[in-house]
PDB file of C-alpha atoms in Angstrom:
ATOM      1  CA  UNK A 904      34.967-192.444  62.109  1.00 52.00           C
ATOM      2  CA  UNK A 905      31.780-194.475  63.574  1.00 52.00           C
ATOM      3  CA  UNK A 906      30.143-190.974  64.487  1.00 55.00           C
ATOM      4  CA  UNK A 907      30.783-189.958  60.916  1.00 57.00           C
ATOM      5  CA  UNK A 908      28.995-193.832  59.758  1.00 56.00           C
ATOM      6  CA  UNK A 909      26.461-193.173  62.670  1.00 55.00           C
ATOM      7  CA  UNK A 910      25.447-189.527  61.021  1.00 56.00           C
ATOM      8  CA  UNK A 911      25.360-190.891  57.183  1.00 58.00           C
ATOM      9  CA  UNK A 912      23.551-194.036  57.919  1.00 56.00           C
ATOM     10  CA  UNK A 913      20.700-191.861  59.897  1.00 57.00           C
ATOM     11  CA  UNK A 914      21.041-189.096  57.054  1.00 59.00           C
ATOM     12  CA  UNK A 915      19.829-191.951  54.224  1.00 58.00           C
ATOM     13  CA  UNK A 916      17.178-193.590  56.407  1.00 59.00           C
ATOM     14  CA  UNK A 917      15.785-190.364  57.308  1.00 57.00           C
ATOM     15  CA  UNK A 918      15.606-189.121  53.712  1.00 57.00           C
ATOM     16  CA  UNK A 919      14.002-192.101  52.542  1.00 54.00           C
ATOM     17  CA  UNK A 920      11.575-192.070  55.149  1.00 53.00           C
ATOM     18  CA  UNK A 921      11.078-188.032  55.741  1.00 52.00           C
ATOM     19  CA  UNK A 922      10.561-187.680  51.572  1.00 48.00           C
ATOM     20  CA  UNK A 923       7.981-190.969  51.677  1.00 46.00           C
ATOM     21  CA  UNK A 924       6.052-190.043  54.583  1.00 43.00           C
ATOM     22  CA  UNK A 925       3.012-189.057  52.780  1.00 35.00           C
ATOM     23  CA  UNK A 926       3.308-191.215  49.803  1.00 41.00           C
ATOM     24  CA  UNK A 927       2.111-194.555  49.123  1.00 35.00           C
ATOM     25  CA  UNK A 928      -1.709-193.670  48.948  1.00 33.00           C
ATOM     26  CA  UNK A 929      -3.901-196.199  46.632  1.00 35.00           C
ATOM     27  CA  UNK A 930      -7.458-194.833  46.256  1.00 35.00           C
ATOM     28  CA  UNK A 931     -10.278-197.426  46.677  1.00 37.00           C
ATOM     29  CA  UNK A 932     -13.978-196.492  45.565  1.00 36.00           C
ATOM     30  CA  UNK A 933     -17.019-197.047  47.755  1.00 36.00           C
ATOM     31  CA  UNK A 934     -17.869-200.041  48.520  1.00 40.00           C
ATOM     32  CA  UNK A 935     -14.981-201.911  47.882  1.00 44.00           C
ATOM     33  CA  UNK A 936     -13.423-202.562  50.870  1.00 47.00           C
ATOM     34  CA  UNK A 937     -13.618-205.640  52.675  1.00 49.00           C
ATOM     35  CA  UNK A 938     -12.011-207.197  55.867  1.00 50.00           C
ATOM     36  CA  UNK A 939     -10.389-210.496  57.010  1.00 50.00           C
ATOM     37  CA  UNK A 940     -10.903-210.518  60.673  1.00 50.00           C
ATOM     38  CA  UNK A 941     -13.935-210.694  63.421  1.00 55.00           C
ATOM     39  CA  UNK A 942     -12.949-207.460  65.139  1.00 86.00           C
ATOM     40  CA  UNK A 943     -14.221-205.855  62.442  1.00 91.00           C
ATOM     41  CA  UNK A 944     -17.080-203.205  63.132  1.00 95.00           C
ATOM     42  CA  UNK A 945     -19.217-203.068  60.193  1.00 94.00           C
ATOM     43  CA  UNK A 946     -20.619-199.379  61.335  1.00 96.00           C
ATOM     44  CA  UNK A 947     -16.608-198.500  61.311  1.00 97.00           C
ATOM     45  CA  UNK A 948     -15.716-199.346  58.139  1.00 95.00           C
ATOM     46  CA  UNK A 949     -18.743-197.342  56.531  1.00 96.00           C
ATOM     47  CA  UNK A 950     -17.511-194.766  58.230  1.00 97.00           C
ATOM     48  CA  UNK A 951     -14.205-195.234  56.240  1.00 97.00           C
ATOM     49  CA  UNK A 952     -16.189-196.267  53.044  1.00 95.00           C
ATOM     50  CA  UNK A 953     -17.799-192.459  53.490  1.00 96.00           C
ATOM     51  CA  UNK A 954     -14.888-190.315  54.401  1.00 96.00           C
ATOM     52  CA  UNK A 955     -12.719-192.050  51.206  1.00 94.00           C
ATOM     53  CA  UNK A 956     -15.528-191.130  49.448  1.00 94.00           C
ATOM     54  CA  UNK A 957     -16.590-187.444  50.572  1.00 95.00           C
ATOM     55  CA  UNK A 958     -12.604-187.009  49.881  1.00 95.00           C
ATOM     56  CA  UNK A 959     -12.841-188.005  45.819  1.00 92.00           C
ATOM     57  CA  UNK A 960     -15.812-186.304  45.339  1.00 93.00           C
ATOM     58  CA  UNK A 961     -15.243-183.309  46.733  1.00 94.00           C
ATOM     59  CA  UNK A 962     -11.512-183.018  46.760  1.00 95.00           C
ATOM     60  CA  UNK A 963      -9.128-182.201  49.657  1.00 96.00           C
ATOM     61  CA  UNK A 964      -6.312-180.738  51.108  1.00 95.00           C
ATOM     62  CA  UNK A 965      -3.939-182.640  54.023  1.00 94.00           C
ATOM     63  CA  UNK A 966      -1.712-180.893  56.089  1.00 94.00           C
ATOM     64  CA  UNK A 967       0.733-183.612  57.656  1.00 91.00           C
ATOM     65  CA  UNK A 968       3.355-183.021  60.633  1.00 91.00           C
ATOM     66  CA  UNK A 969       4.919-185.771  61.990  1.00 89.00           C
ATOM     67  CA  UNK A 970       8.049-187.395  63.333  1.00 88.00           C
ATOM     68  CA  UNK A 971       9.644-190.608  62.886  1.00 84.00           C
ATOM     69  CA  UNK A 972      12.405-192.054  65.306  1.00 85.00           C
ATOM     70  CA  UNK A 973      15.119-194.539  64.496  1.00 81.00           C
ATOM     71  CA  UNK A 974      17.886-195.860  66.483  1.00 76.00           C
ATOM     72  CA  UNK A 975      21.168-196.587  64.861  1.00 71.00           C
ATOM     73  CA  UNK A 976      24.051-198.153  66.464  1.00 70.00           C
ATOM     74  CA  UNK A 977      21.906-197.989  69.693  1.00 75.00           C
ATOM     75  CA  UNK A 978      21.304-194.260  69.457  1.00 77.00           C
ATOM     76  CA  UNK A 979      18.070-192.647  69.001  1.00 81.00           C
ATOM     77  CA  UNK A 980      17.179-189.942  66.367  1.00 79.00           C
ATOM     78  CA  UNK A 981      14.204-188.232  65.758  1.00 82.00           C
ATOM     79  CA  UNK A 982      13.143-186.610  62.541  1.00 81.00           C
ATOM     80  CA  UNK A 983      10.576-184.249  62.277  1.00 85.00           C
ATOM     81  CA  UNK A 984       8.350-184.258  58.790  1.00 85.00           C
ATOM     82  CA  UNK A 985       5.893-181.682  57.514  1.00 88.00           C
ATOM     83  CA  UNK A 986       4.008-181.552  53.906  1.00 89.00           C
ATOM     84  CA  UNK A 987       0.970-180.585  52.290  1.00 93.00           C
ATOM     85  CA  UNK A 988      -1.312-182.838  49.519  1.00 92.00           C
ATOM     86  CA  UNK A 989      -3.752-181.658  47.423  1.00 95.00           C
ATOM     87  CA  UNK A 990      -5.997-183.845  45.391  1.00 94.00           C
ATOM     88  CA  UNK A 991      -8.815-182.993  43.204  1.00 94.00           C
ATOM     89  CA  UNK A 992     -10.273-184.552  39.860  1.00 91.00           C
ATOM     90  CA  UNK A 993      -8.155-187.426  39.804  1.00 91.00           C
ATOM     91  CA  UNK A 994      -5.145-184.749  40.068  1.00 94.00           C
ATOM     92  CA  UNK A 995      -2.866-183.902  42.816  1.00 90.00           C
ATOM     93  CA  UNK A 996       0.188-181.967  43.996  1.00 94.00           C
ATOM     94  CA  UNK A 997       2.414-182.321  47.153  1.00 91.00           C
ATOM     95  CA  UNK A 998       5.074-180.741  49.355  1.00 92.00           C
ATOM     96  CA  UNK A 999       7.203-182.682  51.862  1.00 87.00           C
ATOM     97  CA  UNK A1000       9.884-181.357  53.850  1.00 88.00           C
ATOM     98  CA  UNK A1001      11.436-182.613  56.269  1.00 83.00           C
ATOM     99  CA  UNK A1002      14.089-181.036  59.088  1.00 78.00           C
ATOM    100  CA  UNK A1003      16.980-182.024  62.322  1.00 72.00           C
ATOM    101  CA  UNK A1004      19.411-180.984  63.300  1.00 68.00           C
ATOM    102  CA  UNK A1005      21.238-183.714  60.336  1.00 68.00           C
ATOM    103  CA  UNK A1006      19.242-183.655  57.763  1.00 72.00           C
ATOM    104  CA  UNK A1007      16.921-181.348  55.660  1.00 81.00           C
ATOM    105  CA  UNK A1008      15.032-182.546  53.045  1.00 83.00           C
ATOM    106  CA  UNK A1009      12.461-181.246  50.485  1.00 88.00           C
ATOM    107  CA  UNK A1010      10.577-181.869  47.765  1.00 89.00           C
ATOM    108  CA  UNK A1011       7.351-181.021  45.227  1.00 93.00           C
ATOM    109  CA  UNK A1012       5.283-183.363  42.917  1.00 92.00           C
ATOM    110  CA  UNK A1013       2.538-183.258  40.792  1.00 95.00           C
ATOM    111  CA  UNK A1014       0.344-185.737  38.985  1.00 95.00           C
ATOM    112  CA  UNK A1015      -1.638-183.393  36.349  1.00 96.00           C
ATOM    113  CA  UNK A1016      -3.581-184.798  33.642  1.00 95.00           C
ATOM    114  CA  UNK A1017      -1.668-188.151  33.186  1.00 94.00           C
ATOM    115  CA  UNK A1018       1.701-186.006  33.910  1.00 97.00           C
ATOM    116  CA  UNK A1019       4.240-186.394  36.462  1.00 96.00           C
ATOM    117  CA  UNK A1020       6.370-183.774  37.519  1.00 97.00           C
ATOM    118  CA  UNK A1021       9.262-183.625  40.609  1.00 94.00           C
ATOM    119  CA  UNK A1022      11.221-180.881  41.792  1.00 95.00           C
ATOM    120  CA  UNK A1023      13.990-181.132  44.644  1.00 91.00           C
ATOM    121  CA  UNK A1024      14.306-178.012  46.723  1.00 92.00           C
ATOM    122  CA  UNK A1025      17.380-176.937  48.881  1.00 92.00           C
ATOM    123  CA  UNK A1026      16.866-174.860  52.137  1.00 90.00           C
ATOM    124  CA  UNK A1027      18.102-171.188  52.535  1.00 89.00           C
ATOM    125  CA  UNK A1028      17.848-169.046  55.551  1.00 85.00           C
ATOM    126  CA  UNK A1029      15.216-171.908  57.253  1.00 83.00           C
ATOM    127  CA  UNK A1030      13.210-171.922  54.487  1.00 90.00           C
ATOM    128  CA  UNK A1031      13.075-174.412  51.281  1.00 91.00           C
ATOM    129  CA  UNK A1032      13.462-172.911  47.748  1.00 94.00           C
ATOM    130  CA  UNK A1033      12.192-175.189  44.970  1.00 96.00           C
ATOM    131  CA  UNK A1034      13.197-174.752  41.037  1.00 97.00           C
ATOM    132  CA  UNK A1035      10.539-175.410  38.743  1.00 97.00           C
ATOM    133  CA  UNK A1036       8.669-178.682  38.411  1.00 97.00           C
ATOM    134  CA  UNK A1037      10.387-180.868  36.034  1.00 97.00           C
ATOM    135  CA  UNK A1038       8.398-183.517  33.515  1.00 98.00           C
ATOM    136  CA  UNK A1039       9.767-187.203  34.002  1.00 96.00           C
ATOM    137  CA  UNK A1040       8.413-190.511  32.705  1.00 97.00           C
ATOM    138  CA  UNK A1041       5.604-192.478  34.506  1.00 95.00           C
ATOM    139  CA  UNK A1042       8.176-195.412  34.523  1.00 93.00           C
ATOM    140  CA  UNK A1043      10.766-193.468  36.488  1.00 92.00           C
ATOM    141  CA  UNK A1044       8.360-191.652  38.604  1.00 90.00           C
ATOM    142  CA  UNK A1045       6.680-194.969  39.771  1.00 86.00           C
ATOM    143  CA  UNK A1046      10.300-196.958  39.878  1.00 84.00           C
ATOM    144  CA  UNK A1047      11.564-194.139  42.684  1.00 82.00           C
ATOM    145  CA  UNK A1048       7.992-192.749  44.361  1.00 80.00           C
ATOM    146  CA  UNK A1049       5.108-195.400  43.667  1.00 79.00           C
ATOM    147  CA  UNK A1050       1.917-194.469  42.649  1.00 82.00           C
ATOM    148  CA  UNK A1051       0.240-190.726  43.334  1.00 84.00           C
ATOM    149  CA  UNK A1052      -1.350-190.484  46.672  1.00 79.00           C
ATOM    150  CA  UNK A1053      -4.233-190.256  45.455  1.00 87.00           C
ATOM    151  CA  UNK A1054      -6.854-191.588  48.292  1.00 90.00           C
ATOM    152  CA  UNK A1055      -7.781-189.863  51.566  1.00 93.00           C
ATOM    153  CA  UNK A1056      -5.516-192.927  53.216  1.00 91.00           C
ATOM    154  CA  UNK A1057      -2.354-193.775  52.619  1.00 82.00           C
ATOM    155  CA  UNK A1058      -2.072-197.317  52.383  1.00 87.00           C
ATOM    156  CA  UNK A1059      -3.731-200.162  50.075  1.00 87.00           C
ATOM    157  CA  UNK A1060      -6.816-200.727  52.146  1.00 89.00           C
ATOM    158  CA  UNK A1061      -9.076-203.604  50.225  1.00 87.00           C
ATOM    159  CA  UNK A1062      -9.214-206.805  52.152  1.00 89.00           C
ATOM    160  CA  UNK A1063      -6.097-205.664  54.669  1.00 93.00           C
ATOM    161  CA  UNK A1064      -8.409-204.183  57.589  1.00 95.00           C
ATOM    162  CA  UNK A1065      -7.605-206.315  60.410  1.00 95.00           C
ATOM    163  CA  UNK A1066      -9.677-204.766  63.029  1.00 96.00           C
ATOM    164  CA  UNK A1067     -11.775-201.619  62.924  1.00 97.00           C
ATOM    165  CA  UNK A1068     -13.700-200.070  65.639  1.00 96.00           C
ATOM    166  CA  UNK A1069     -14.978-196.483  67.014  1.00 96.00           C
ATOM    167  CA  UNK A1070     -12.764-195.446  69.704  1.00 96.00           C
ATOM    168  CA  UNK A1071     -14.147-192.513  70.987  1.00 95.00           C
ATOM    169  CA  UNK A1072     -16.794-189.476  70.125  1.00 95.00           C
ATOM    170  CA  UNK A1073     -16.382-189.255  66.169  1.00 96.00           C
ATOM    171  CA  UNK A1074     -13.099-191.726  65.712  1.00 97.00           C
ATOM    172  CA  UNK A1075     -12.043-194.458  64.633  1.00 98.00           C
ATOM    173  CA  UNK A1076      -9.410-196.802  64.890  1.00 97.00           C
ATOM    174  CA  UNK A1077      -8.408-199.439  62.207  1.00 97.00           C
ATOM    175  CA  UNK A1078      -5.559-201.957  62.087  1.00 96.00           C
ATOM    176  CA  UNK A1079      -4.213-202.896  58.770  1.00 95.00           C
ATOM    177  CA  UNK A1080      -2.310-205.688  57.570  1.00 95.00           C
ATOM    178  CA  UNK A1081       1.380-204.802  58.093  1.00 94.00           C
ATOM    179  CA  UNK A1082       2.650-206.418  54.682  1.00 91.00           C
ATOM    180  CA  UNK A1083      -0.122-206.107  52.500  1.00 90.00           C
ATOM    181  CA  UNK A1084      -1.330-202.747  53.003  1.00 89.00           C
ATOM    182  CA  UNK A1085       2.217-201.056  52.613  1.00 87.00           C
ATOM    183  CA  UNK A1086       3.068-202.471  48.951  1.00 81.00           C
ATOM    184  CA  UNK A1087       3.705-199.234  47.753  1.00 76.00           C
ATOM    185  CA  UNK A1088       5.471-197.259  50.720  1.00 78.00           C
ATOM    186  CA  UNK A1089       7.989-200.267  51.051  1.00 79.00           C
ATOM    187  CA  UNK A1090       8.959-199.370  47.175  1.00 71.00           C
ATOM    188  CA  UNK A1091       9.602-196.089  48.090  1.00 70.00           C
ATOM    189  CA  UNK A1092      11.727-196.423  51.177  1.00 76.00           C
ATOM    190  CA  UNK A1093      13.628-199.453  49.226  1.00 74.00           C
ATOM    191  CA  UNK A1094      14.497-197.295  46.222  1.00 70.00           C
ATOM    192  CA  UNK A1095      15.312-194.187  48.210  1.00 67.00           C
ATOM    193  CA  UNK A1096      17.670-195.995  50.147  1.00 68.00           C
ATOM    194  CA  UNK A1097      18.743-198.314  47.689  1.00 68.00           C
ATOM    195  CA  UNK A1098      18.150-201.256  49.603  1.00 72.00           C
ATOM    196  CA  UNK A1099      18.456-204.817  48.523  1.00 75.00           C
ATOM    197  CA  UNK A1100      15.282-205.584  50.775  1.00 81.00           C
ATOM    198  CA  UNK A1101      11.677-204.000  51.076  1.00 82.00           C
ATOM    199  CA  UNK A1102      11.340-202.623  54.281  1.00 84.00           C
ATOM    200  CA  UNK A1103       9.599-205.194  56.553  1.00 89.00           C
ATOM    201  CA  UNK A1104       6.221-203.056  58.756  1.00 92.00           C
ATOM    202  CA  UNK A1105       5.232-205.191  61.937  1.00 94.00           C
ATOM    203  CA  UNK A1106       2.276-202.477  62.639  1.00 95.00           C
ATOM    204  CA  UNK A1107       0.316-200.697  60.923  1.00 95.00           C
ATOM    205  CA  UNK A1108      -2.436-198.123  62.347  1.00 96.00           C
ATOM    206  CA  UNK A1109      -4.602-195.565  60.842  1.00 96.00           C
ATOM    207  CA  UNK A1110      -6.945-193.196  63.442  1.00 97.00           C
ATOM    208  CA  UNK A1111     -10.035-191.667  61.366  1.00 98.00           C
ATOM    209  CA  UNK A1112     -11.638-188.681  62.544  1.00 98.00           C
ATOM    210  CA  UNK A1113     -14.725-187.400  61.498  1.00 98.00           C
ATOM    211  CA  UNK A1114     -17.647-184.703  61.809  1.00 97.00           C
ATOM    212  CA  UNK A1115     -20.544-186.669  59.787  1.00 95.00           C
ATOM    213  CA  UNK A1116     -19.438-187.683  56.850  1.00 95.00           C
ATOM    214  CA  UNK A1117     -16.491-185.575  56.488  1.00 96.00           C
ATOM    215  CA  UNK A1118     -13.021-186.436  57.257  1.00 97.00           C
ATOM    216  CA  UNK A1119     -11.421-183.856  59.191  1.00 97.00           C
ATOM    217  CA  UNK A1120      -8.031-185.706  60.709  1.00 97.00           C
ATOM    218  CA  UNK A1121      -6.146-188.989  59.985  1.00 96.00           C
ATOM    219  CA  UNK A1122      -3.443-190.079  62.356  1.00 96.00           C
ATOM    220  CA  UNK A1123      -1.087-192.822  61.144  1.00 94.00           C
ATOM    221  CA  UNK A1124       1.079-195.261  63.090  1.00 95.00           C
ATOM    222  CA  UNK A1125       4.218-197.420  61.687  1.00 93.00           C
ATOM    223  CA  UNK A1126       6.669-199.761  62.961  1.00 92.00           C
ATOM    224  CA  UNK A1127       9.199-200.856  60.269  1.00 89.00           C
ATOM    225  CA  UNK A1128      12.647-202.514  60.160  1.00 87.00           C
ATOM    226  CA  UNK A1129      14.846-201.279  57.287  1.00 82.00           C
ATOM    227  CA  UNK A1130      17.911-203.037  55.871  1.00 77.00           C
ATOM    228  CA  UNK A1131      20.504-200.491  55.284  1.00 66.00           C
ATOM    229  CA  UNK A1132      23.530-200.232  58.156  1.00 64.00           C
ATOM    230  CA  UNK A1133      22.308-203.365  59.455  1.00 70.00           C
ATOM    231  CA  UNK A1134      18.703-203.971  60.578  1.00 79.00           C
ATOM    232  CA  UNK A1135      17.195-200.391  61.691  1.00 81.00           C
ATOM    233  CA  UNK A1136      14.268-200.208  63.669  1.00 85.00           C
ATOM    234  CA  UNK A1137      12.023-197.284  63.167  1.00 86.00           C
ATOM    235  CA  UNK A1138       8.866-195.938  64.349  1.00 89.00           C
ATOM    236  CA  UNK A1139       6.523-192.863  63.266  1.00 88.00           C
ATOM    237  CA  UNK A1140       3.325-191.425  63.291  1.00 92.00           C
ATOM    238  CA  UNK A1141       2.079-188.705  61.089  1.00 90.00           C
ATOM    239  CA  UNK A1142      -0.982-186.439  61.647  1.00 94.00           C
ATOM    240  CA  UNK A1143      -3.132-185.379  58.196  1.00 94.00           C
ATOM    241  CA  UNK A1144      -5.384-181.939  58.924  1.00 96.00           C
ATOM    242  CA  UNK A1145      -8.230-182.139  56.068  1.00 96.00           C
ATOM    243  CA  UNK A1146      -9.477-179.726  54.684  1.00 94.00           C
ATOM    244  CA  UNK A1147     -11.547-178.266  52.017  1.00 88.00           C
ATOM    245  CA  UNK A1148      -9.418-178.686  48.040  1.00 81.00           C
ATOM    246  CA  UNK A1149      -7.751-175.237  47.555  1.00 68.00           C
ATOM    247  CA  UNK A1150      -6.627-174.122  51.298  1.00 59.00           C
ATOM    248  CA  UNK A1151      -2.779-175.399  51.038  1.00 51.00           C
ATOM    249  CA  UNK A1152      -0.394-172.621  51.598  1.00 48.00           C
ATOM    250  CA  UNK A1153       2.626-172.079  49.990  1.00 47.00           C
TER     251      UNK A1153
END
């Protein structure tokens, strides 16, 4: 019986979290970021300020892998998340799957011309099938996902910057504020597992990588305590490929 509890509770949290991975994003134009700490490099966040904006401009494609582990009951899972974002003229579509050995999740949406569409697809032979995208109203869409990831980074970003800095040949590291900049990811996980608490993030971490101007890889960095089963700890970190609007595969 506490196996079975032990499997469920891991099955929800890793839902929640595999399906919200990539969601959560809040674009912010040039220009309007600001910070709230000294160790703030000025040079680093106009390298931010440039990517963000080289993404809306030109559009882009993200190609995310990542894996978030979780103890529950004292024993450690890992889930393992891949998905694919597209955004381009204020539109954007999105595929997140996510697989163990527990779970297996997947999903599509779409933001098209003021539209929202979601479609839940169910695995078959190792590989997800998806029935067409289905309409739904901008009130239930943001209740259950939060707004469309619609910026080149993830999380709300204006005046949560805690410390950003270059970290090596073309990178760049920034800490965020763990509350403030994860508004609309907490929804997500907190409706998905139908929590009577946001999720509470103690870290926050965002690696930029560019050539130039041009983002080319973002690696992101959580710790988060969820209550569901008790107080679960998690931790994950997600890698976004970018590249040029139009090269997502199916």
């Amino acid at each position: 019986m506490k196996n079975n509890r032990v499997l469920l509770s891991f099955c929800a949290l890793a839902f929640a979290l595999a399906v919200f991975a990539v969601y959560g994003a809040v674009f912010f134009p040039v220009g309007s970021y600001s910070a709230s700490a000294e160790e703030v490099d000025p040079a680093a966040v106009e390298v931010l300020e440039r990517a963000c904006g080289y993404a809306s401009e030109h559009g882009f494609t993200a190609s995310m892998y990542g894996e978030v582990e979780a103890r529950v009951f004292g024993i450690k899972y890992v889930q393992k998340i891949y998905g694919e974002r597209e955004v381009i003229n204020g539109n954007y579509s999105e595929r997140a799957e996510s697989v163990s050995a527990f779970v297996k999740t997947a999903i599509k949406r779409s933001y098209l011309d003021g539209k929202y569409y979601v479609s839940h697809g169910k695995f078959s032979r190792g590989k997800a099938k998806y029935p067409a995208l289905k309409e739904i109203s901008k009130k239930e869409y943001l209740s259950h996902y939060g707004a469309p990831p619609l910026g080149l980074i993830r999380y709300e970003l204006d005046g949560n910057i805690l410390s950003a800095v270059k970290s090596g040949e073309n990178e760049y590291t920034y800490t965020l504020d763990p509350k403030k900049s994860t508004v609309n990811s907490a929804v997500g996980v907190k409706s998905a597992l139908g929590s009577a608490k946001s999720p509470k993030y103690s870290s926050v971490e965002v690696v930029l990588y560019v050539d130039g101007i041009k983002p080319i890889k973002t690696v992101c960095r959580e710790k988060l305590t969820v209550d569901k089963f008790g107080d679960v700890a998690c931790s994950a970190v997600y890698e976004e490929k970018i590249s040029a609007a139009g090269a997502a595969s199916e």
